[in-house]
Coordinates of C-alpha atoms and ligand atoms in Angstrom, one line a residue:
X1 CA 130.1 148.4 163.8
X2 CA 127.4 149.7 161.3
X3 CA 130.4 152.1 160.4
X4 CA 132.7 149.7 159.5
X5 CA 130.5 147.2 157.5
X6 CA 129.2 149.9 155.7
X7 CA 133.6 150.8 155.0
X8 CA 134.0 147.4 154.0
X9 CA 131.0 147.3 151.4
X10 CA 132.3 150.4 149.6
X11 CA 135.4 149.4 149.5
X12 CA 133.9 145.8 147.8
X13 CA 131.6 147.6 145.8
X14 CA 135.1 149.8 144.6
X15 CA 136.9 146.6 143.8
X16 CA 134.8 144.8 142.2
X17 CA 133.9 148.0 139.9
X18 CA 137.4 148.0 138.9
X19 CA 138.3 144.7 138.6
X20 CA 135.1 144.4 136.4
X21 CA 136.5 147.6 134.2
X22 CA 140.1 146.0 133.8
X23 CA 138.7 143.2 131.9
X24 CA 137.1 144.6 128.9
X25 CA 136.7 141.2 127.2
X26 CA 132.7 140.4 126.7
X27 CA 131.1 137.7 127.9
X28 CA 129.7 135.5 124.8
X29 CA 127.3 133.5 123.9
X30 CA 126.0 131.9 120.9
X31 CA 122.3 130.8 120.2
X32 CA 121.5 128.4 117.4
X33 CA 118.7 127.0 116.4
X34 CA 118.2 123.9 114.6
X35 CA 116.2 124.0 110.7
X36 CA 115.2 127.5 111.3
X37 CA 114.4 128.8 108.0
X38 CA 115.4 132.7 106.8
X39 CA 111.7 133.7 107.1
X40 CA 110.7 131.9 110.6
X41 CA 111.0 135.2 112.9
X42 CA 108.9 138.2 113.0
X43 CA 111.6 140.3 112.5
X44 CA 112.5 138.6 109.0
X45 CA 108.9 138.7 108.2
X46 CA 106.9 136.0 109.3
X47 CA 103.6 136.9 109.4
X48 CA 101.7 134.4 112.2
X49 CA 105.2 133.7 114.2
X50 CA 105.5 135.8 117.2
X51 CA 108.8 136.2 118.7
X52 CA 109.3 139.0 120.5
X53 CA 113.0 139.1 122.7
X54 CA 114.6 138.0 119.3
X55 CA 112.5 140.9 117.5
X56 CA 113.6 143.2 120.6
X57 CA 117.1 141.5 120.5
X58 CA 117.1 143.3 117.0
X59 CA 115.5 146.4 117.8
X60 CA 118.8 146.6 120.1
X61 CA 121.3 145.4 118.0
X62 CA 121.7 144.6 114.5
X63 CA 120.0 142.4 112.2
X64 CA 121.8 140.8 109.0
X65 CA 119.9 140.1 106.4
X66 CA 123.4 138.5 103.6
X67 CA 124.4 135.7 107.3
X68 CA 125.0 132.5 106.2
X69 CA 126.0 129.0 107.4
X70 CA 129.2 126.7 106.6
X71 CA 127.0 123.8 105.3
X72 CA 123.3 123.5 104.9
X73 CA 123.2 120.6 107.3
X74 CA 123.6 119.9 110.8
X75 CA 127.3 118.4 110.8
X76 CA 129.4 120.4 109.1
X77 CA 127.4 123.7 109.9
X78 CA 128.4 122.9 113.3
X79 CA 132.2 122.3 112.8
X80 CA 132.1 125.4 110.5
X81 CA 130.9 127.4 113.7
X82 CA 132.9 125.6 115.8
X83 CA 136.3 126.3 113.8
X84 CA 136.3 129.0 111.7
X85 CA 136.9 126.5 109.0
X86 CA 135.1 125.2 106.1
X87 CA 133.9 121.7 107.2
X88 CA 136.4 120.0 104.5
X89 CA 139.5 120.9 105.9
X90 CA 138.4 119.2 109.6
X91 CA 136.9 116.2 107.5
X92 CA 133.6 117.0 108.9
X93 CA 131.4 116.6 105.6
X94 CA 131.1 113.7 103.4
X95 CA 129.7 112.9 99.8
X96 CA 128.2 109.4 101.4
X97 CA 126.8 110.5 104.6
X98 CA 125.9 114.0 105.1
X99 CA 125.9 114.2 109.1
X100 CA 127.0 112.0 111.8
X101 CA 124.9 109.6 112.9
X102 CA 124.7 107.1 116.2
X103 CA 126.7 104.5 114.4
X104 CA 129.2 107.1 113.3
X105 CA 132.9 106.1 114.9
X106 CA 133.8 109.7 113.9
X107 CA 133.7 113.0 115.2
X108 CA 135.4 116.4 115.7
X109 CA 139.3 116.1 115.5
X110 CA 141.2 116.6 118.2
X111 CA 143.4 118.8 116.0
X112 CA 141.2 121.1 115.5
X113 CA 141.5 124.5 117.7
X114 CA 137.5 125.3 118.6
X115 CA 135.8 128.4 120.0
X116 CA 135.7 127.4 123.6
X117 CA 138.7 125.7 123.8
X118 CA 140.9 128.9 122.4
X119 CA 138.3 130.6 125.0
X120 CA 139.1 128.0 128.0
X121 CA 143.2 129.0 127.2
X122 CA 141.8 133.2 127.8
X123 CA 139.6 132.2 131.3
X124 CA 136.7 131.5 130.1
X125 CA 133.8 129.4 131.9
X126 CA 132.4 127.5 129.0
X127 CA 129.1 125.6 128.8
X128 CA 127.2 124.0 125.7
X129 CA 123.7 123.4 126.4
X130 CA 121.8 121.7 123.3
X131 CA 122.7 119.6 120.4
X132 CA 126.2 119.2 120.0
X133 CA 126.4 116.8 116.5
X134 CA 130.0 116.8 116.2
X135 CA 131.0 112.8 117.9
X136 CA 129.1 111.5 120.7
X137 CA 131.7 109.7 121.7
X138 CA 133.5 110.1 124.9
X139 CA 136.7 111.7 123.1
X140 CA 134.3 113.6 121.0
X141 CA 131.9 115.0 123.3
X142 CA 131.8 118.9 123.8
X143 CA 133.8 118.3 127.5
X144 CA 136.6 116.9 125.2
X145 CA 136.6 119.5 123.1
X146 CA 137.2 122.6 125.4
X147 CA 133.5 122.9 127.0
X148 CA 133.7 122.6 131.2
X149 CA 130.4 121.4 131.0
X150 CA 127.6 119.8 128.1
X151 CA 124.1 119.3 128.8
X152 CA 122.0 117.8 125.7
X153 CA 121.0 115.5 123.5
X154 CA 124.1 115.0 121.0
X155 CA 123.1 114.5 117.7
X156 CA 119.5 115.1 115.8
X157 CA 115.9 114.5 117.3
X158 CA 115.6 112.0 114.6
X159 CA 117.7 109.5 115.5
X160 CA 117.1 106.5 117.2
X161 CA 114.2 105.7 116.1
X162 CA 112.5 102.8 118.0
X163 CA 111.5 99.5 116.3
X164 CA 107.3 99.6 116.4
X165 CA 107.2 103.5 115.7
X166 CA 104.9 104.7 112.5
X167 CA 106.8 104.2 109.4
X168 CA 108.5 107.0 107.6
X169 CA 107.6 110.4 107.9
X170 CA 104.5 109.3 109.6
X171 CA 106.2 109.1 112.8
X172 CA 106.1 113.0 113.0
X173 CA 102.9 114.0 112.0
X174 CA 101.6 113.0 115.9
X175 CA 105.3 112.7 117.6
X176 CA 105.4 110.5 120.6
X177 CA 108.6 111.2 122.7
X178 CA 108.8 107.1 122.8
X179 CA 109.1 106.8 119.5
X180 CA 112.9 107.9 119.5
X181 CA 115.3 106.5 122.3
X182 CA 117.9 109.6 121.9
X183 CA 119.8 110.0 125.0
X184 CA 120.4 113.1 127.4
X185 CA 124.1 113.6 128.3
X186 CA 125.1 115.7 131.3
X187 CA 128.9 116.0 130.7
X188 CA 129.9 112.6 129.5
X189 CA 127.2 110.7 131.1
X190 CA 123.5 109.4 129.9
X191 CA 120.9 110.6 132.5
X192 CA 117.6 110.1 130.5
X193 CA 117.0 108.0 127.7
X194 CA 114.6 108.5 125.7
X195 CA 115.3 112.2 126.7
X196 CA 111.6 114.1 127.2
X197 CA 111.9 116.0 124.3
X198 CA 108.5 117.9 125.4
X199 CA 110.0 119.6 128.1
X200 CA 113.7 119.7 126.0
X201 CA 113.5 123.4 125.3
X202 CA 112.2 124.4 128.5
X203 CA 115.5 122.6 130.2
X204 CA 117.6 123.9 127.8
X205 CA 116.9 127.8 129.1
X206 CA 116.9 127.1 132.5
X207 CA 120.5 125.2 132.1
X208 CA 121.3 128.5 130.4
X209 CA 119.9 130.8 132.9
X210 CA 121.9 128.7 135.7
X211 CA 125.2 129.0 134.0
X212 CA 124.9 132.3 134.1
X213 CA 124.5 133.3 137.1
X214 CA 126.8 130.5 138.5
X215 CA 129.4 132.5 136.3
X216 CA 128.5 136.2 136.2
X217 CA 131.8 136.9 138.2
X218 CA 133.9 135.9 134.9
X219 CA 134.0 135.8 131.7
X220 CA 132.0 133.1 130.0
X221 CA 130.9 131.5 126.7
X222 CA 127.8 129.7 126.7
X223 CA 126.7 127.9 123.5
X224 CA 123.4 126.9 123.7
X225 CA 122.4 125.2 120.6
X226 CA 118.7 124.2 120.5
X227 CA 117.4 120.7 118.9
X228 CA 114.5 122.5 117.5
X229 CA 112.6 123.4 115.5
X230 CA 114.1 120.4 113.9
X231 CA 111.5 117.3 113.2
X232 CA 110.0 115.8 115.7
X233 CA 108.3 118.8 116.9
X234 CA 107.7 119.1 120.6
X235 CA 107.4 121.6 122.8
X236 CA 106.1 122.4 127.1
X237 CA 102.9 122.3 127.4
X238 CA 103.1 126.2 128.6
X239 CA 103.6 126.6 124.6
X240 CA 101.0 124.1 123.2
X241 CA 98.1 126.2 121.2
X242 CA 100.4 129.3 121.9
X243 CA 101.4 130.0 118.0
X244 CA 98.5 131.0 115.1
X245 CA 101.0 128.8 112.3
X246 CA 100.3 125.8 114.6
X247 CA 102.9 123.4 116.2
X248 CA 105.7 124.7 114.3
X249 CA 105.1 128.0 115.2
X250 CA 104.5 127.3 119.4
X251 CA 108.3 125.5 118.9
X252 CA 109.5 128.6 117.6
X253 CA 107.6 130.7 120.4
X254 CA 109.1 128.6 123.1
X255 CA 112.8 128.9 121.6
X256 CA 111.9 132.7 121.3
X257 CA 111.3 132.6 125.0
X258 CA 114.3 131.1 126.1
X259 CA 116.0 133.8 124.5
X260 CA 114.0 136.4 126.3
X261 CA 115.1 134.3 129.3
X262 CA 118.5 134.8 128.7
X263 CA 118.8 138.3 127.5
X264 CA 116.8 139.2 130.8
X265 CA 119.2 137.2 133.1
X266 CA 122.0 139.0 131.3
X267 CA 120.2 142.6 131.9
X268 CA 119.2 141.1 135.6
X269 CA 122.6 140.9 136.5
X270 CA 123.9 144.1 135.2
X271 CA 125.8 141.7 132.4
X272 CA 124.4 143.3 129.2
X273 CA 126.9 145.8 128.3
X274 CA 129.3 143.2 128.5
X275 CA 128.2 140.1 126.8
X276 CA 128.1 139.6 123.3
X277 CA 125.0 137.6 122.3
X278 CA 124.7 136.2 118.7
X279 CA 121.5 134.4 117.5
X280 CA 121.1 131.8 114.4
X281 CA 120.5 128.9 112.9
X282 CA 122.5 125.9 111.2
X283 CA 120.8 125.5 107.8
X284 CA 117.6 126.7 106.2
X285 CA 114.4 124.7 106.6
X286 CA 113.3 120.9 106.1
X287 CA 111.0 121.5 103.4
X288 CA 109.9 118.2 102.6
X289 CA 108.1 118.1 106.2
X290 CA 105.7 120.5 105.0
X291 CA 103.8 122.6 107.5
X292 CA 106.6 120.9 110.4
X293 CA 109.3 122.3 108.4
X294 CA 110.2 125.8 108.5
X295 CA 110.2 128.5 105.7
X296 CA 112.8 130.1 103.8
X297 CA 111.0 133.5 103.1
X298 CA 111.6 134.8 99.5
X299 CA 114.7 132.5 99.2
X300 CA 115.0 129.9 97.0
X301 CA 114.5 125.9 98.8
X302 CA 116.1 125.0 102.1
X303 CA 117.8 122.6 104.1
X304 CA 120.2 120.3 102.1
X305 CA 120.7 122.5 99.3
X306 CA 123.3 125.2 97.8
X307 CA 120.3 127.6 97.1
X308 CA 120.1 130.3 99.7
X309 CA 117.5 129.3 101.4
X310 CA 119.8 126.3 102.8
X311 CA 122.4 128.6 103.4
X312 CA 121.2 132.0 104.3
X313 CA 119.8 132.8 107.7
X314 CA 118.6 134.8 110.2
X315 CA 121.6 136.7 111.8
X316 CA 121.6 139.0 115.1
X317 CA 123.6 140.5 117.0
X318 CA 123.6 141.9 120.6
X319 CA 125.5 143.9 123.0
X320 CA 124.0 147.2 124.3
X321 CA 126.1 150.2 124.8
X322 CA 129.0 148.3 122.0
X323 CA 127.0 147.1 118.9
X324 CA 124.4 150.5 118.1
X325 CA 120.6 149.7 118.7
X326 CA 118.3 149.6 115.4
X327 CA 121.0 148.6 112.8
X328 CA 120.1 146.3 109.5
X329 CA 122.9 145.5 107.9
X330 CA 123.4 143.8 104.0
X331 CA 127.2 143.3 105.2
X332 CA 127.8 139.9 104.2
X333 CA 128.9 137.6 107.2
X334 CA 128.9 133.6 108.1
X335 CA 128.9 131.5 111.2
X336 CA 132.8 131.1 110.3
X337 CA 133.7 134.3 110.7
X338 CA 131.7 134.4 114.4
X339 CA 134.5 132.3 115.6
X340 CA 137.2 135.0 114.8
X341 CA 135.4 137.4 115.7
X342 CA 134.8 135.8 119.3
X343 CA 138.5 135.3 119.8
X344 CA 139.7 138.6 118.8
X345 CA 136.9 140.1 121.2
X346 CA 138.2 138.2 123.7
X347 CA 141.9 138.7 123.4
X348 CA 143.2 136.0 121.6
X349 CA 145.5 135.4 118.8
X350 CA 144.0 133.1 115.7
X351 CA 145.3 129.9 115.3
X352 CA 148.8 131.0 112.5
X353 CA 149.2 127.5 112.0
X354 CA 146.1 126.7 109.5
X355 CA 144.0 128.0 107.3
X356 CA 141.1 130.2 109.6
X357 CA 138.3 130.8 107.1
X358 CA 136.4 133.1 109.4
X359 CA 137.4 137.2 109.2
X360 CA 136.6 139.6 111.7
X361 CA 133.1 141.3 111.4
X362 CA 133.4 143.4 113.9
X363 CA 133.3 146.7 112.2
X364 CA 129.4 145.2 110.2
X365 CA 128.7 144.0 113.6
X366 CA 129.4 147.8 115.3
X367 CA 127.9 149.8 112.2
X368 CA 132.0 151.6 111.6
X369 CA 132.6 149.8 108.4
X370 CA 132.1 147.2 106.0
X371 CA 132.4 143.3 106.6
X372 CA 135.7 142.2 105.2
X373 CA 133.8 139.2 104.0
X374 CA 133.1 139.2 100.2
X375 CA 133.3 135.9 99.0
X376 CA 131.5 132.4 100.0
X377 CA 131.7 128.7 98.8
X378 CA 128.9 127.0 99.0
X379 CA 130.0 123.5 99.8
X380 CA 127.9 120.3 99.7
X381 CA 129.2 117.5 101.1
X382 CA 133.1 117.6 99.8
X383 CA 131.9 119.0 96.5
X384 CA 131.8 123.0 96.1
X385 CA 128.1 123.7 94.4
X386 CA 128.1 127.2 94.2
X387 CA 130.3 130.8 95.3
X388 CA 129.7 134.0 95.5
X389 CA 131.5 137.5 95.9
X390 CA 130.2 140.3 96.1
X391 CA 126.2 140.1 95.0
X392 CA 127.1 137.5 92.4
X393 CA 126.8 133.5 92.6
X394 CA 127.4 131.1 90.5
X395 CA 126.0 127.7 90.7
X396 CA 128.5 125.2 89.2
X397 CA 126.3 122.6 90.2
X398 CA 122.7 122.1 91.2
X399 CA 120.6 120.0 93.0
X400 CA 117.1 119.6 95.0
X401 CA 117.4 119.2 98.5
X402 CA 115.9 115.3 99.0
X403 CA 113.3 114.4 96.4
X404 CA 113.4 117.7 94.7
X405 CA 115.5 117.8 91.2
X406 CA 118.7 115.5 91.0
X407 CA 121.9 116.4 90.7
X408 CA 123.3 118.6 87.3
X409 CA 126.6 119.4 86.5
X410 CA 126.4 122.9 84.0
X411 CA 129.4 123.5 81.6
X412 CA 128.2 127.7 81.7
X413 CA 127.1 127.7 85.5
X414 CA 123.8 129.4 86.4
X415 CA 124.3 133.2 87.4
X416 CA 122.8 135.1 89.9
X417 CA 122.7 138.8 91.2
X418 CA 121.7 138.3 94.4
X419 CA 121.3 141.7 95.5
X420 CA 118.4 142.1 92.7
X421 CA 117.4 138.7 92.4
X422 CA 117.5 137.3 96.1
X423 CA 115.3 134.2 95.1
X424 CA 117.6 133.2 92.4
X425 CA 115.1 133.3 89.8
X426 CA 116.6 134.9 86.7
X427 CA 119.5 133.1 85.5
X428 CA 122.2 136.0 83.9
X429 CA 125.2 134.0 82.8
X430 CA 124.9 134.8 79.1
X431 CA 125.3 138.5 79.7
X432 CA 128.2 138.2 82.2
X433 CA 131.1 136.0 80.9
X434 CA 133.7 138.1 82.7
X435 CA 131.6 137.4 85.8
X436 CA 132.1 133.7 85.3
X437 CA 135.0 134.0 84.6
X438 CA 136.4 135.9 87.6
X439 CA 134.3 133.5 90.4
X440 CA 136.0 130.2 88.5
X441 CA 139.2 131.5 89.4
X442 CA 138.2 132.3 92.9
X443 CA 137.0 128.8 93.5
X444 CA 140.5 127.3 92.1
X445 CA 141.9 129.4 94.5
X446 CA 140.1 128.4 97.4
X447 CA 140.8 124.6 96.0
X448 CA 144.1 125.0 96.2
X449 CA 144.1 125.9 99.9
X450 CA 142.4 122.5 100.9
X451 CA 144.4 119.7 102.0
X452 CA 142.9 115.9 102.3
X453 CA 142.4 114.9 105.9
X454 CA 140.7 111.6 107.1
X455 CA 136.7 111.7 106.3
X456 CA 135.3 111.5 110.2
X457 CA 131.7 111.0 108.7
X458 CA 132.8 107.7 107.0
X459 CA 134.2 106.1 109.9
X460 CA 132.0 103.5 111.2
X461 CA 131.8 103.2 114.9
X462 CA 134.3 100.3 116.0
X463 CA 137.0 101.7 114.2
Ligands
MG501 MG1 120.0 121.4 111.1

């Protein structure tokens, strides 16, 4: 008897080893954070922020120090991610309101082929745990839009804000969770409202945790797109006091955690050399909120604006035994090209019938060559500010984020090398004409490849 259940568990233990080897395509999972700035991680150089399973996540892997975002805000960051398209060609940016909000009618067109959809057609088990931002209604939820499962609140932290709350910004300084009525969706249903942001984080990395290891027999994508560290700032009361730079810094700790929590389910499980972890964050940091806003490190501003701190953040990448441990890379690389790259590791064609934005990083990812990435436009709203290729940008317009400077137009764009002069401080267009010249071109290009869809930011709900 002991014989033959010992037969039949080899024989298991056979199969499953093989079955496991005959599909070589990762598991995946994306980790975003909301208004992290460039310089909010001990690995980029924060010096009172501790965060060690992203800093050992790095050690690992590879950190990017040239990653940026489709859209320094929440909205079209998202669709950018979630497409491989810049936000204007999904209609997923506007000039009159930046992001969706809860009296949006609009949302993420069905059209549109996204990550776990294209992943759903190869097998995949998908979950989104976190903000979503792209349409909370029904049709626009993540379950409509290729996710088997959404847990989270849908749009911003912000929103919703109750009659009777403090005024303005002075609603943050002490955040109560009352003070916003944002709802908690599991699937396409409201189970708390106001959702207990305190304990948001926490919920969000156990939700994670328990997706995998529901799913650790197949391949899976998990999106898990925090709220925070955008304003209000909450976090457990496990994290409270737990950061030297204050509140901001024990919501950064507590995100930090839940990617410990993740990674070590993955290495639990014996998942690690086969999942593909990617960690960033949508835009750059909320300045105006002062010491509850991030920090952009030596970049120039944050969230809202063209300047790289809006743009540029923290980039890592994970998946022992495939991407070589220790690596920093100055490859340049964008949340748009994470969605071809995703496919293509899982087996799957691009979509041939639109324009994909995103390239395949793989080889700046795995250290065996350079990113085919060398150009970026710097979009906001429907208006391209600034591009870039190769370590030059030019800023055809410019503007402060919210209160900062307002908007300028400039006949001879500003020029920046951005390989000597990351913080954009030294303007060189009068000694590079040819420079100018080339990136105009570029961006007439690019124009020329954009067709006009239906705004889904404009459309007021009821419509
Ligand atoms: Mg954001």
């Amino acid at each position: 008897m002991l014989a033959r259940t010992l037969l039949i568990a080899a024989v298991f233990v056979i199969f499953t080893n093989l079955s496991q080897a005959a599909d070589s395509r990762p598991n995946i999972v994306i980790i975003f954070a909301d208004d992290l700035g460039y310089g909010d991680l001990s690995c980029y150089g924060h010096p009172t922020i501790k965060t060690p399973h992203l800093d050992r996540m790095a050690d690992e892997g590879v950190r990017f120090t040239q990653f940026y975002v489709a859209a320094s805000v929440c909205t079209p960051s998202r669709a950018g991610l979630m497409t491989g398209r810049y936000p204007i060609r999904s209609g997923m940016c506007s000039d009159k309101r930046r992001v969706l909000f809860p009296n949006s009618g609009g949302g993420m067109p069905e059209s549109e082929v996204t990550l776990p959809e294209a992943l759903k057609k190869q097998g995949y088990a998908t979950a989104c745990v976190g903000k979503w931002h792209l349409g909370h209604l029904p049709q626009f939820l993540p379950t409509s839009h290729g996710f088997d499962s959404y847990f989270g609140i849908p749009y911003s932290n912000d929103m919703d804000r109750v009659n009777g709350a403090p005024k303005g910004r002075d609603s943050f300084w002490d955040p109560k969770v009352e003070y916003w009525n944002v709802p908690l969706f599991k699937d396409q249903t409201v189970i708390e409202q106001p959702a207990v942001q305190t304990t948001i984080t926490k919920r969000y990395g156990e939700q994670a945790v328990k997706f995998i290891e529901d799913n650790k027999e197949k391949p899976f994508f998990l999106y898990l797109p925090h709220n925070l560290p955008h304003v209000p700032l909450f976090r457990s009361k496990e994290f409270a006091g737990h950061s030297e730079r204050g509140l901001y810094g024990d919501v950064i700790e507590e995100i930090d955690n839940t990617v410990g929590q993740v990674l070590n389910t993955l290495r639990k499980h014996d998942l690690d050399e086969n999942t593909f972890v990617f960690f960033t964050s949508d835009n750059g940091p909320w300045l105006p909120f002062k010491t509850h806003g991030g920090s952009a490190g030596l970049l120039r501003e944050g969230k809202g604006t063209t300047w790289e701190g809006g743009m540029r953040e923290p980039g890592i990448g994970w998946w022992p035994g495939t991407i070589p441990a220790g690596q920093i890379t100055t490859e340049l690389a964008s949340t748009l090209d994470l969605y071809s790259t995703c496919l293509l590791m899982a087996g799957a064609e691009l979509p041939a019938d639109r324009v994909v934005d995103g390239v395949d990083i793989r080889p700046a990812l795995m250290g065996t060559g350079p990113s085919p990435r060398d150009s970026l436009i710097y979009y906001r709203g429907e208006q391209i500010y600034a591009v870039r290729q190769g370590p030059w940008k030019a800023h055809f317009i410019t503007q402060g984020a919210y209160s900062g400077p307002g908007r300028v137009e400039h006949d001879t764009p500003e020029l920046y090398h951005l390989l000597h002069d990351p913080s954009e401080k030294y303007n060189v267009a009068a000694d590079h004409p040819e420079v100018i010249k080339q990136l105009r071109k570029l961006t007439q290009e690019h124009k020329k490849t954009v067709k006009p869809v239906v705004n889904q930011l404009e459309i007021p709900m009821g419509e």
